[in-house]
PDB file of C-alpha atoms in Angstrom:
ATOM      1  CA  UNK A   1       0.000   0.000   0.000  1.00 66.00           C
ATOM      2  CA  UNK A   2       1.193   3.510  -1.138  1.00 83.00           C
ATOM      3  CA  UNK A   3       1.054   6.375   1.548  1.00 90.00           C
ATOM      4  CA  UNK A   4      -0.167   9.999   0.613  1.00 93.00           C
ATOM      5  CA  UNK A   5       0.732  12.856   2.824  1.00 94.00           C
ATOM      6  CA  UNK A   6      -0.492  16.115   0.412  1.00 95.00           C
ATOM      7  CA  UNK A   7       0.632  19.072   1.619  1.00 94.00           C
ATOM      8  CA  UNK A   8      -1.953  21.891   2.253  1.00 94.00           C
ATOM      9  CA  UNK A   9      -2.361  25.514   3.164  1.00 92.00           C
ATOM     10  CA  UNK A  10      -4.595  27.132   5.237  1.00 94.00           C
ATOM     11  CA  UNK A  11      -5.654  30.560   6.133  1.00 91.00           C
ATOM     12  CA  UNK A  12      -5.968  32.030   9.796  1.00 90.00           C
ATOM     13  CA  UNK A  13      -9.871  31.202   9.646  1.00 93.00           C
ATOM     14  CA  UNK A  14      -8.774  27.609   9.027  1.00 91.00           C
ATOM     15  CA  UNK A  15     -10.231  27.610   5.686  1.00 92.00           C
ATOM     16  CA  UNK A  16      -7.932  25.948   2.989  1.00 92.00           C
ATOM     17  CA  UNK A  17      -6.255  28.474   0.694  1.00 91.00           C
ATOM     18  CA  UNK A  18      -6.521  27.422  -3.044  1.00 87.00           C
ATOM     19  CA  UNK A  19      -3.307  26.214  -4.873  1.00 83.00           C
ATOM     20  CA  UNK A  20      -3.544  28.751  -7.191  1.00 85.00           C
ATOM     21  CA  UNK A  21      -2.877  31.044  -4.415  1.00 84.00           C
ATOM     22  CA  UNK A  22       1.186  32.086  -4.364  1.00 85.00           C
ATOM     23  CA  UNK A  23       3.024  33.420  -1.350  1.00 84.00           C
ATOM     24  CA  UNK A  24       6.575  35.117   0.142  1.00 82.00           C
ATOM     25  CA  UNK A  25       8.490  32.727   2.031  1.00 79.00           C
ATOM     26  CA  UNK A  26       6.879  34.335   5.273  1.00 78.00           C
ATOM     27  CA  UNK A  27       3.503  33.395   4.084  1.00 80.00           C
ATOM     28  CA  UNK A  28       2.797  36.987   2.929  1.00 83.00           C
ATOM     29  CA  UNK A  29       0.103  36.670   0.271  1.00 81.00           C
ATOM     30  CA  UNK A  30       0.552  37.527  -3.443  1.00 84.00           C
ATOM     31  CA  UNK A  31      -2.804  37.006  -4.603  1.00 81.00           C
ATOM     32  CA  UNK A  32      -5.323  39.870  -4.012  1.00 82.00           C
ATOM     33  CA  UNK A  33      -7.833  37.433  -2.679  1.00 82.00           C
ATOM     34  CA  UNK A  34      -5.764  36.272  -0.361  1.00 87.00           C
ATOM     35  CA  UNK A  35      -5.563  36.629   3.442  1.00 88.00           C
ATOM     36  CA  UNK A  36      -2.253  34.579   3.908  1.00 87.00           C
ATOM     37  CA  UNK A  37      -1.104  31.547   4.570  1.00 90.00           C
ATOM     38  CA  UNK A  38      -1.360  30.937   8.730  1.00 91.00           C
ATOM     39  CA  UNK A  39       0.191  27.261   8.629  1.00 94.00           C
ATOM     40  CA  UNK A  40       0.920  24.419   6.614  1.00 94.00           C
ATOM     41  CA  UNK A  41      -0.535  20.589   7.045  1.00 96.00           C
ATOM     42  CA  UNK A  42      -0.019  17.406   5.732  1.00 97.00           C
ATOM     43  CA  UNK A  43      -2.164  14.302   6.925  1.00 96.00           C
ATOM     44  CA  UNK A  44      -0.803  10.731   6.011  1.00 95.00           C
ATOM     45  CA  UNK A  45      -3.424   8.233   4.683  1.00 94.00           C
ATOM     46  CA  UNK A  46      -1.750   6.059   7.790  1.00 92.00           C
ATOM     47  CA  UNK A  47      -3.225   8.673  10.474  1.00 94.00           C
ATOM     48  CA  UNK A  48       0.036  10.834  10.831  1.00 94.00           C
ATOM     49  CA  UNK A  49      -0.362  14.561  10.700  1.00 96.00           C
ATOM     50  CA  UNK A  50       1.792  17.660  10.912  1.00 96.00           C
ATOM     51  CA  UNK A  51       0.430  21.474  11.361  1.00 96.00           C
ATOM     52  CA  UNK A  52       3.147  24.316  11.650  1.00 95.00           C
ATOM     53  CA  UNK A  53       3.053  27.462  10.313  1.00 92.00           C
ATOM     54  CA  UNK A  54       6.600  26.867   8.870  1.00 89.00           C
ATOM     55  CA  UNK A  55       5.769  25.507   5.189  1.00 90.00           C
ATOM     56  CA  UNK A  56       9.572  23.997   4.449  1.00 92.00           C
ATOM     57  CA  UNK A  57       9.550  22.231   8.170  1.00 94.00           C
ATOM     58  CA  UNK A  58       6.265  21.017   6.998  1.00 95.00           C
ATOM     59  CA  UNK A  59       7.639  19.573   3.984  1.00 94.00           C
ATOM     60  CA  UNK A  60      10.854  18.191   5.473  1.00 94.00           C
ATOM     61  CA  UNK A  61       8.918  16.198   8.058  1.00 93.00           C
ATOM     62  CA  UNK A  62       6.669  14.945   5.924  1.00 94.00           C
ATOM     63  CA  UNK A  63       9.787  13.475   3.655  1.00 93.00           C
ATOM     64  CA  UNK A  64      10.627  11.744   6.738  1.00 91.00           C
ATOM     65  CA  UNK A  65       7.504   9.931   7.585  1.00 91.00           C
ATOM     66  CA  UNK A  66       7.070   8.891   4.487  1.00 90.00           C
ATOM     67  CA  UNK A  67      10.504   7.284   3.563  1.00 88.00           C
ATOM     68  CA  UNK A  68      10.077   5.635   7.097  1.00 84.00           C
ATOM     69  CA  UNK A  69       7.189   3.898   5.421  1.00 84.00           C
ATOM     70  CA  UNK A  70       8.974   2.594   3.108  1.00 77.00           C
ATOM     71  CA  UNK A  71      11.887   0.962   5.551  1.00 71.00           C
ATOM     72  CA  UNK A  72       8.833  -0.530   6.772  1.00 65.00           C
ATOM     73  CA  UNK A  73       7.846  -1.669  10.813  1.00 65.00           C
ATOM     74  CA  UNK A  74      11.282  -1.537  12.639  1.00 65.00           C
ATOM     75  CA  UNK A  75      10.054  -5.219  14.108  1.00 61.00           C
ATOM     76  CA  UNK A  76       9.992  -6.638  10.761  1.00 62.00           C
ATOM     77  CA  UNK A  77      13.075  -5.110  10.291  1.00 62.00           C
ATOM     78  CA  UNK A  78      15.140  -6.322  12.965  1.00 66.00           C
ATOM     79  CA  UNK A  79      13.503 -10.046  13.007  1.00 64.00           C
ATOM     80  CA  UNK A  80      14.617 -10.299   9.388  1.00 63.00           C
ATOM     81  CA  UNK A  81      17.985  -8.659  10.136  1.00 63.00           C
ATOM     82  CA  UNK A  82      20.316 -12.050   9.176  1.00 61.00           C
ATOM     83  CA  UNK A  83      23.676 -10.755  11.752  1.00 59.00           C
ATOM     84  CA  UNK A  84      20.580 -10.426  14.604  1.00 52.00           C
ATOM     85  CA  UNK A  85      22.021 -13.675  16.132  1.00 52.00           C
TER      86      UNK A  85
END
């Protein structure tokens, strides 16, 4: 099974802000519709979740969680170790 953690922004009302909607690194907006990005979020499809207004942090984490998925259970991983014994 493949995991999916999107990433997604939200405004300050906790309303998601559009993709189409660009922003400064601070989370300025640059869209005249725009109230700003408060915080970023990804959600796993295995129940993990991140929120922090910090969209790069965000995205790092995320990286992490999912390439831990795909070491797989570290009890599988150290019963099928072969120098375990």
């Amino acid at each position: 099974m493949a995991f999916r953690a999107p990433l997604t922004n939200h405004h300050a009302d906790g309303t998601l802000c559009p993709a189409d909607h660009r922003h400064t690194s601070s989370g300025k907006p640059l869209h005249d519709d725009c109230s700003g990005r408060a915080y970023t979020q990804a959600v796993c499809s295995c129940g993990w979740e991140m929120r922090q207004p910090g969209k790069g942090y965000v995205a790092e984490c995320r990286k992490r969680h999912l390439a831990g998925h795909a070491q797989g259970p570290k009890v599988l991983r150290d019963l099928l170790r072969l120098d375990a014994f």
